[in-house]
Amino acid sequence: MISDDLYREIILEHYAHPRCKGKLEAPTFRQDGVNPTCGDAVTVELDVKDNRVVRAAFEGVGCSISLASASMLTSLIEGKTLDEVRELAATFKKRMLNRNDAEPCPEQLGELEALDGVRQYPVRVKCALLAWNTLLGALEEAL
Amino acid sequence: MSVKVELSRRSDFPLLENQPELVYLDSAATSLKPRSVLEAERSYYEECCANIHRGLYRMSEEATRRYEEARHSVARLIGASDPDCCIWTSGTTDAINLVAYTWGEQNILPGDPIVLTGLEHHSNLVPWQNLATRQQARLRWIEPRPDGTLELDNLDELLEGARLVAFTWVSNVFGSISPVQEICRRARAAGATVLLDAAQGVPHLPCAVEEMGCDFMAFSGHKMLGPTGTGMLWSRRELLEAMPPFRFGGDMIREVWRDRCTFNELPFKFEAGTPNIAGVLGMGAAADYLLDVGMANVRAHELDLLTYARECLGSLEGFELLGPPLDQHSGALSFVYRGIHPHDLATLLDRENICIRAGHHCCQPLMRRIGMSGTARASLSLYNIRADIDRLAVALEKASQVFKGVLF
Ligand SMILES: Cc1ncc(COP(=O)(O)O)c(C=O)c1O
């Protein structure tokens, strides 16, 4: 493995050993997402109790960026309230669409900071966002 | 073709001169354009920028002359003896839609089978899917094998009662060449009309459209060294004359009254409105360029490159070629490499200034059929050289370093 601004170790680690990959038995919310231009597809499932994500899982086919992002997403949102999850998603989306390198990555994003390099590859930003947009779709049902 | 000829051809392409470091391996998406094509477009605007078929002054006559000369050039390239049977369109997609909305509406009746192959580009699938819905017709499928060749054992069964067979000459994913004459012969014997999607055929292979046995042939200018937004539909005169017009307006009429009109003769009946005149002149220049090189030479050069690429890339550990035997192979080389996702490969190659395509290549049903979400595809044209393949091989090995220890 060599060091790389896009393919950071932590991304490759999530890609090779995704967390929370699979299906939930009876998810509260389930949403499919696709990237029509490239064919990447993910499914995000959530168990929600008392407005809080108890468990999250994903399945999908796609590139390292989209699957690593999905893996990080599911592992990060477990235990968070739906409002916290929405806020995290909004912060991440904003970060991905901001190409200004001078601004530091918001602390709240934790290991998602590893995806910062994707911002320099505009066509790949949609890979990083696929799982997050799918998550937001799932949460629309929760309103 | 010797390396010397290859190199002299490269200097005909300004983009390659402007970006000498670039390795362009995405000609199946769109080809680069030689200087003569750009010149044909530029000179229209600078020398005779008049509308065609209507002006009574010399500049308009000159524009009309160039426009019709371009039609002759493309007719010559595809071996069409009657240029009136060569209809300008904005591309392959447009040409196929023309047929679906005119011939299709008239001839496809409820319950009629339309036979397609599982290789088709969305543009030779969705128009028929849509026609089938409008007319309550049915789609039947010639199945592709995993190497992109077609399973023809059950063809006669599929052809029973078929009204239309629409299939691609060359797969844009696998580069596999379909047995055009055989399919056309068997389809027509079964009473079906045949449309050939020649988008990936005309740019790479010698074409004698009247001997191939199809009734319609659609192709794009921008994949055969011409400008974007250009293309052609070829058909036989009796079919075109029996078809209703597709689009209505100026140029396609003979006489108009308040409540009715009569239509113009071929080919103008299908060319309503002011067309992409500069583009058409560019497409004509592209046909002249290809005629000048000679399509047999284009094929020989590409076959040499394909042979080299299959050898050179095939020796990389973890390289898997998806494609037919060499003698049935043209243009596009689809592969997977060391389990690295095609998009990741495309990004890593882009860093080395190498353009390839990755993904489903507008063939989602095909990808489902072969159980893949996408492939990486390097596609060739006459301006590619062996050094491009060498650069690709080196860049692939470099890309593999990123995933080493993670995937393998
Ligand atoms: C086999 C095939 N058919 C049709 C098309 C559509 O061509 P256009 O987009 O120029 O209409 C393509 C383009 O990729 C193609 O490869």
XYZ file of C-alpha atoms and ligand atoms in Angstrom:
567
model
C 0.000 0.000 0.000
C 1.300 3.463 -0.827
C 0.109 6.737 0.662
C -2.369 8.529 -1.506
C -4.452 11.693 -1.124
C -7.597 10.025 -2.433
C -7.225 6.413 -1.442
C -6.303 6.961 2.194
C -5.556 3.896 4.256
C -8.686 4.209 6.316
C -10.833 4.265 3.156
C -9.198 1.143 1.801
C -9.568 -0.446 5.218
C -13.337 0.207 5.219
C -13.564 -0.976 1.624
C -11.770 -4.243 2.321
C -13.457 -4.837 5.688
C -16.752 -3.000 5.711
C -18.480 -2.495 9.042
C -22.206 -3.090 9.395
C -22.457 -4.825 6.027
C -25.518 -7.001 5.631
C -29.216 -6.978 6.273
C -31.268 -6.285 9.390
C -34.028 -8.692 10.323
C -36.918 -6.221 10.429
C -35.577 -2.748 9.727
C -37.679 0.266 10.638
C -36.463 1.998 7.508
C -35.003 0.623 4.332
C -33.976 2.625 1.289
C -32.336 1.800 -2.041
C -30.108 4.312 -3.762
C -28.478 4.256 -7.183
C -26.097 6.430 -9.104
C -27.623 6.229 -12.574
C -24.516 7.466 -14.337
C -22.131 4.876 -12.924
C -24.438 2.086 -11.770
C -23.342 2.062 -8.120
C -26.134 0.890 -5.835
C -26.534 0.751 -2.065
C -29.285 -0.210 0.321
C -29.328 1.379 3.764
C -31.322 -0.184 6.603
C -32.017 1.292 10.023
C -33.470 -0.038 13.260
C -34.887 2.972 15.035
C -36.189 3.008 18.610
C -37.376 6.120 20.460
C -36.095 8.317 17.655
C -32.629 6.837 17.923
C -30.705 4.620 15.466
C -30.132 1.358 17.309
C -28.571 -0.485 14.391
C -27.643 0.392 10.855
C -26.596 -1.805 7.968
C -25.807 -1.455 4.299
C -25.378 -3.586 1.243
C -24.207 -2.507 -2.134
C -22.027 -2.699 -5.180
C -19.710 0.090 -6.097
C -16.269 1.582 -6.005
C -14.052 1.894 -2.968
C -15.195 5.450 -2.312
C -18.908 4.723 -2.302
C -18.616 1.545 -0.248
C -16.137 2.992 2.255
C -18.428 5.972 2.687
C -21.392 3.657 3.306
C -19.390 1.653 5.809
C -18.322 4.763 7.705
C -21.861 6.079 7.626
C -23.430 3.007 9.162
C -20.807 2.709 11.866
C -21.010 6.418 12.719
C -24.756 6.794 13.074
C -25.462 3.936 15.442
C -26.609 5.384 18.769
C -27.395 8.827 17.336
C -30.840 10.450 17.405
C -32.495 11.030 14.043
C -31.897 14.756 14.395
C -28.222 14.149 15.058
C -28.042 11.856 12.039
C -29.658 14.469 9.810
C -27.261 17.088 11.047
C -24.267 14.826 10.452
C -25.462 14.087 6.917
C -25.957 17.774 6.199
C -22.497 18.647 7.528
C -20.868 15.891 5.493
C -22.668 16.862 2.289
C -21.680 20.472 2.791
C -18.067 19.453 3.330
C -17.993 17.286 0.209
C -19.332 20.095 -1.945
C -16.853 22.618 -0.546
C -13.598 22.595 -2.511
C -11.893 25.148 -0.310
C -8.870 23.403 1.152
C -8.077 26.151 3.640
C -11.120 25.415 5.777
C -10.488 22.674 8.306
C -12.740 19.661 8.307
C -15.473 19.974 10.971
C -14.516 17.891 14.015
C -17.960 16.371 14.128
C -17.169 14.387 10.963
C -14.585 12.225 12.739
C -13.037 9.633 10.449
C -15.106 10.939 7.541
C -12.277 13.438 7.273
C -10.521 10.677 5.335
C -12.888 11.368 2.429
C -11.665 14.962 2.170
C -9.449 14.062 -0.767
C -12.490 13.115 -2.838
C -13.373 16.811 -3.102
C -10.557 17.220 -5.621
C -12.270 14.675 -7.907
C -15.664 16.232 -8.691
C -16.972 13.194 -10.583
C -16.280 11.019 -7.569
C -18.066 13.242 -5.030
C -21.324 11.575 -5.965
C -19.757 8.242 -5.005
C -18.993 9.551 -1.525
C -22.521 10.957 -1.214
C -24.512 7.974 -2.500
C -25.031 6.291 0.876
C -25.742 9.615 2.555
C -28.391 10.644 0.066
C -29.895 7.200 0.434
C -29.903 7.620 4.221
C -31.650 10.975 3.918
C -34.225 9.307 1.667
C -34.844 6.700 4.360
C -35.251 9.378 6.991
C -37.838 11.244 4.953
C -40.192 8.446 5.819
C -39.468 9.118 9.471
C -40.917 12.644 9.356
C 0.340 -0.291 -41.273
C 3.808 0.781 -40.289
C 4.596 2.866 -37.247
C 5.610 5.679 -39.565
C 2.109 5.915 -41.002
C 0.629 5.776 -37.511
C 2.720 8.715 -36.422
C 1.928 10.818 -39.456
C -1.773 10.232 -38.803
C -1.387 11.352 -35.214
C -0.301 14.775 -36.336
C -3.650 15.152 -38.108
C -5.327 15.364 -34.695
C -4.851 18.766 -33.072
C -5.895 17.514 -29.643
C -3.022 15.032 -29.633
C -0.657 17.799 -30.655
C -1.971 20.072 -27.930
C -1.752 17.341 -25.302
C 1.176 15.140 -26.290
C 1.130 13.456 -22.878
C -2.468 12.304 -23.243
C -3.338 8.673 -23.958
C -6.866 8.706 -25.310
C -8.490 5.285 -25.046
C -12.157 6.248 -25.063
C -12.934 6.504 -28.760
C -15.974 4.248 -28.370
C -17.538 7.089 -26.377
C -16.472 9.708 -28.895
C -13.518 9.900 -31.223
C -11.016 12.693 -31.614
C -11.377 14.859 -34.731
C -8.806 15.397 -37.457
C -7.941 18.883 -38.625
C -9.871 18.472 -41.890
C -13.113 17.980 -39.948
C -12.546 21.088 -37.849
C -11.596 22.952 -41.011
C -14.812 21.901 -42.782
C -16.873 23.252 -39.915
C -14.872 26.449 -39.579
C -14.888 27.199 -43.282
C -18.662 26.891 -43.453
C -19.026 29.661 -40.902
C -16.241 31.749 -42.374
C -16.845 31.219 -46.101
C -20.435 30.356 -46.833
C -22.584 30.724 -43.752
C -25.943 30.627 -45.507
C -28.980 28.468 -45.063
C -29.370 25.610 -47.510
C -31.993 24.611 -50.082
C -33.613 28.029 -50.101
C -31.332 30.977 -50.833
C -31.215 32.252 -54.408
C -27.761 33.720 -54.083
C -24.458 32.040 -54.784
C -23.329 31.690 -51.183
C -26.424 29.678 -50.345
C -25.889 27.579 -53.440
C -22.346 26.898 -52.286
C -23.543 25.874 -48.803
C -26.129 23.569 -50.385
C -23.516 22.071 -52.674
C -21.178 21.310 -49.760
C -24.067 19.870 -47.765
C -25.071 17.460 -50.509
C -21.446 16.621 -51.258
C -21.047 15.584 -47.623
C -23.993 13.242 -48.063
C -22.247 11.685 -51.056
C -19.069 11.224 -49.033
C -20.797 9.387 -46.215
C -22.800 7.334 -48.721
C -19.516 6.318 -50.318
C -18.044 5.372 -46.938
C -20.900 2.985 -46.169
C -21.266 1.703 -49.714
C -24.702 3.179 -50.365
C -25.343 3.588 -54.092
C -28.222 6.049 -53.609
C -27.375 9.121 -51.488
C -31.097 9.988 -51.349
C -31.456 7.000 -49.056
C -29.004 8.559 -46.596
C -30.862 10.717 -44.078
C -28.981 13.130 -41.837
C -29.862 12.776 -38.186
C -28.355 14.103 -34.986
C -26.891 10.702 -34.188
C -27.577 7.003 -33.808
C -30.169 7.570 -31.099
C -32.028 10.037 -33.279
C -31.920 7.689 -36.278
C -33.313 4.777 -34.262
C -36.075 6.958 -32.838
C -36.922 8.059 -36.366
C -37.512 4.440 -37.358
C -39.394 3.584 -34.163
C -41.797 6.503 -34.566
C -42.443 6.125 -38.289
C -41.910 2.606 -39.598
C -42.484 1.227 -36.100
C -45.831 2.939 -35.548
C -47.027 1.743 -38.939
C -45.764 -1.807 -38.857
C -45.592 -3.042 -35.280
C -49.002 -4.273 -34.209
C -50.301 -5.608 -30.881
C -48.670 -8.911 -30.005
C -45.889 -8.562 -32.606
C -42.496 -9.813 -31.504
C -39.532 -7.430 -31.703
C -36.229 -9.283 -31.442
C -33.269 -7.548 -29.788
C -29.986 -8.840 -28.419
C -28.848 -8.638 -24.839
C -25.842 -6.601 -26.019
C -27.769 -3.497 -27.009
C -26.843 0.009 -25.983
C -29.744 1.738 -24.245
C -30.271 3.712 -27.439
C -31.137 0.539 -29.382
C -33.268 -0.812 -26.566
C -35.309 1.927 -24.934
C -36.916 3.191 -28.194
C -38.141 -0.373 -28.872
C -39.215 -0.911 -25.284
C -41.227 2.256 -25.578
C -42.674 1.297 -28.964
C -43.612 -2.109 -27.548
C -45.497 -0.389 -24.740
C -47.292 1.959 -27.148
C -48.225 -0.826 -29.552
C -48.560 -3.653 -27.034
C -45.831 -5.569 -28.808
C -43.421 -8.007 -27.177
C -39.647 -8.013 -26.875
C -37.633 -11.177 -27.435
C -33.944 -11.562 -26.755
C -30.984 -13.094 -28.524
C -28.784 -13.885 -25.527
C -25.141 -12.839 -25.327
C -22.494 -15.226 -24.070
C -20.066 -14.005 -21.398
C -17.502 -13.120 -24.097
C -19.925 -10.876 -25.971
C -20.667 -13.281 -28.807
C -24.296 -14.137 -29.512
C -26.108 -17.405 -28.894
C -27.758 -18.130 -32.246
C -28.799 -21.763 -31.714
C -32.393 -20.793 -30.967
C -32.519 -17.920 -33.468
C -35.118 -19.489 -35.754
C -37.403 -19.972 -32.779
C -36.963 -16.348 -31.738
C -37.642 -15.205 -35.293
C -40.978 -16.957 -35.564
C -43.532 -14.272 -36.367
C -40.992 -11.492 -35.654
C -41.686 -8.120 -37.308
C -38.406 -6.487 -36.448
C -34.897 -7.529 -35.497
C -32.725 -4.714 -34.148
C -29.145 -5.470 -33.178
C -25.708 -3.991 -32.874
C -22.962 -4.578 -35.405
C -20.252 -4.255 -32.769
C -20.809 -4.312 -29.011
C -19.671 -1.105 -27.372
C -18.813 -3.099 -24.245
C -16.973 -6.169 -25.553
C -15.975 -5.031 -29.026
C -17.529 -8.263 -30.286
C -18.509 -8.215 -33.956
C -21.951 -9.714 -34.592
C -22.395 -12.098 -37.526
C -24.362 -9.435 -39.370
C -24.968 -11.231 -42.640
C -26.101 -14.425 -40.992
C -28.564 -12.699 -38.666
C -29.900 -10.500 -41.471
C -30.311 -13.456 -43.812
C -32.161 -15.571 -41.276
C -34.273 -12.638 -40.078
C -35.363 -11.657 -43.556
C -36.075 -15.273 -44.460
C -38.417 -15.265 -41.475
C -40.119 -12.153 -42.837
C -38.671 -9.674 -40.347
C -37.319 -6.211 -41.075
C -33.794 -5.609 -39.756
C -32.255 -2.546 -38.166
C -28.502 -2.503 -37.646
C -26.990 -0.264 -34.970
C -23.715 0.548 -36.687
C -22.492 3.159 -34.192
C -19.436 1.038 -33.335
C -19.144 -0.610 -36.749
C -18.827 2.184 -39.292
C -15.845 3.828 -37.526
C -13.795 0.618 -37.488
C -14.785 -1.827 -40.212
C -15.229 -1.752 -43.988
C -18.919 -1.314 -44.714
C -20.976 -2.386 -47.725
C -24.415 -1.618 -46.413
C -26.303 -2.977 -49.398
C -24.600 -6.352 -49.042
C -25.068 -6.751 -45.326
C -28.738 -7.545 -45.659
C -30.194 -5.017 -43.237
C -33.136 -2.719 -43.992
C -32.058 0.155 -41.765
C -28.654 1.202 -40.557
C -28.033 3.879 -37.925
C -24.711 5.461 -36.955
C -23.168 8.563 -35.413
C -20.743 11.095 -36.838
C -18.965 11.776 -33.567
C -17.698 8.205 -33.199
C -16.227 8.184 -36.735
C -14.007 11.264 -36.356
C -16.882 13.667 -37.084
C -18.570 16.330 -34.956
C -21.044 15.677 -32.145
C -24.712 16.087 -33.009
C -24.393 14.377 -36.392
C -25.432 10.977 -37.650
C -27.226 9.113 -40.353
C -30.000 6.714 -41.090
C -29.630 4.614 -44.203
C -32.493 2.550 -45.585
C -33.866 1.155 -48.807
C -35.836 3.527 -51.026
C -39.101 1.615 -51.009
C -39.112 1.511 -47.202
C -38.294 5.204 -46.837
C -40.915 6.178 -49.385
C -43.592 4.182 -47.587
C -42.740 5.694 -44.210
C -44.507 8.785 -42.876
C -42.302 11.759 -41.958
C -40.912 11.907 -38.426
C -40.715 15.640 -37.773
C -42.846 18.251 -39.456
C -41.933 21.769 -40.508
C -39.870 23.628 -43.051
C -37.841 21.857 -45.754
C -39.677 18.541 -45.429
C -42.716 19.837 -47.348
C -43.453 20.398 -51.004
C -46.605 22.522 -50.785
C -48.524 23.817 -47.803
C -52.100 25.000 -47.492
C -53.866 26.125 -44.338
C -55.314 22.690 -43.718
C -52.903 20.280 -45.382
C -49.563 19.826 -47.078
C -47.653 17.499 -49.343
C -44.284 16.150 -48.371
C -40.941 16.638 -50.012
C -39.074 13.820 -51.753
C -36.245 11.787 -50.259
C -34.095 12.545 -48.374
C -35.622 15.908 -47.464
C -38.898 14.402 -46.273
C -37.019 13.344 -43.138
C -34.959 16.491 -42.656
C -37.286 19.101 -41.217
C -35.970 22.486 -40.210
C -32.520 24.013 -40.521
C -30.101 21.172 -39.861
C -26.676 21.115 -38.225
C -25.051 22.323 -41.452
C -21.541 22.800 -40.088
C -21.760 19.432 -38.381
C -22.877 17.720 -41.557
C -19.940 19.224 -43.449
C -17.684 17.961 -40.677
C -19.156 14.480 -40.900
C -18.620 14.535 -44.648
C -14.982 15.516 -44.098
C -14.652 12.663 -41.582
C -15.956 10.224 -44.192
C -13.463 11.616 -46.723
C -10.671 11.200 -44.191
C -11.600 7.576 -43.511
C -11.934 6.875 -47.241
C -8.525 8.369 -47.749
C -6.947 6.138 -45.085
C -9.008 3.205 -46.318
C -11.212 1.230 -43.969
C -9.273 -1.958 -44.631
C -6.169 -0.134 -43.359
C -8.078 1.181 -40.356
C -9.138 -2.370 -39.540
C -5.643 -3.740 -40.062
C -4.135 -1.097 -37.813
C -6.698 -1.623 -35.079
C -6.331 -5.382 -35.281
C -2.589 -5.008 -34.877
C -3.141 -2.833 -31.804
C -5.745 -5.192 -30.378
C -3.408 -8.125 -30.820
C -0.651 -6.198 -29.097
C -2.970 -5.039 -26.307
C -4.333 -8.509 -25.652
C -0.773 -9.848 -25.410
C 0.682 -7.017 -23.425
C -2.171 -6.557 -20.946
C -2.947 -10.253 -20.816
C 0.476 -10.892 -19.351
C -0.259 -8.640 -16.360
C -1.087 -10.693 -13.309
C -4.753 -10.336 -12.401
C -5.806 -8.978 -15.792
C -8.955 -10.537 -17.159
C -10.090 -9.698 -20.678
C -13.822 -9.827 -21.318
C -14.217 -10.270 -25.017
C -14.500 -12.506 -28.046
C -11.798 -14.352 -29.976
C -9.477 -11.965 -31.799
C -10.987 -12.473 -35.256
C -14.374 -11.321 -33.940
C -12.935 -8.411 -31.976
C -13.036 -4.727 -32.878
C -12.436 -1.445 -31.147
C -13.275 -1.895 -27.490
C -11.369 -3.870 -24.897
C -13.297 -4.485 -21.682
C -11.466 -5.858 -18.689
C -11.322 -6.284 -14.988
C -8.034 -5.967 -13.184
C -7.156 -7.460 -9.818
C -10.675 -6.924 -8.501
C -10.138 -3.161 -8.449
C -13.455 -1.464 -9.144
C -13.529 0.025 -12.665
C -14.211 3.545 -11.358
C -11.202 3.378 -9.090
C -9.131 2.195 -12.029
C -10.403 5.033 -14.222
C -9.500 7.612 -11.578
C -6.041 6.145 -11.046
C -5.385 5.995 -14.802
C -6.604 9.554 -15.245
C -3.808 10.645 -12.937
C -1.410 9.154 -15.468
C -3.161 11.099 -18.240
C -4.897 8.029 -19.592
C -8.583 8.272 -20.507
C -10.589 5.087 -20.271
C -14.271 4.530 -19.659
C -15.587 2.652 -16.632
C -19.069 1.599 -15.684
C -22.063 0.065 -17.379
C -21.414 1.750 -20.758
C -25.160 2.460 -21.215
C -25.809 -1.302 -21.173
C -27.389 -1.965 -17.784
C -29.382 -5.050 -18.849
C -26.181 -6.550 -20.272
C -24.289 -5.895 -17.030
C -27.031 -7.624 -15.048
C -26.914 -10.520 -17.443
C -23.172 -11.040 -17.035
C -23.444 -10.422 -13.298
C -21.194 -7.372 -13.164
C -21.852 -3.809 -12.108
C -19.417 -2.509 -14.670
C -16.194 -2.999 -16.569
C -13.170 -0.925 -17.393
C -12.961 -0.304 -21.131
C -10.104 0.864 -23.282
C -11.218 1.596 -26.826
C -9.105 2.235 -29.870
C -9.058 4.281 -33.009
C -6.678 4.791 -35.906
C -4.661 7.440 -34.033
C -3.710 5.075 -31.214
C -0.265 3.533 -31.221
C 1.479 0.703 -29.396
C 3.045 3.200 -27.020
C -0.475 3.989 -25.754
C -0.888 0.347 -24.775
C 2.530 0.337 -23.093
C 1.542 3.394 -21.070
C -1.725 1.708 -20.101
C 0.074 -1.413 -18.919
C 2.516 0.571 -16.788
C -0.288 2.670 -15.314
C -2.331 -0.410 -14.466
C 0.582 -1.860 -12.537
C 1.044 1.429 -10.770
C -2.659 1.536 -9.880
C -2.394 -1.923 -8.420
C 0.147 -0.614 -5.889
C -2.602 1.456 -4.256
C -4.719 -1.607 -3.538
C -1.850 -3.952 -2.751
C -2.286 -5.514 0.670
C -5.939 -4.496 0.683
C -7.458 -6.569 -2.104
C -4.653 -8.979 -2.898
C -23.512 0.600 -29.960
C -24.011 1.995 -29.747
N -25.232 2.332 -30.164
C -25.715 3.573 -30.017
C -25.000 4.566 -29.411
C -25.604 5.922 -29.254
O -24.978 6.859 -30.047
P -25.337 8.407 -29.932
O -25.224 8.744 -28.472
O -24.306 9.064 -30.760
O -26.718 8.587 -30.420
C -23.726 4.265 -28.946
C -22.941 5.312 -28.257
O -22.298 5.098 -27.276
C -23.215 2.951 -29.123
O -21.997 2.632 -28.679
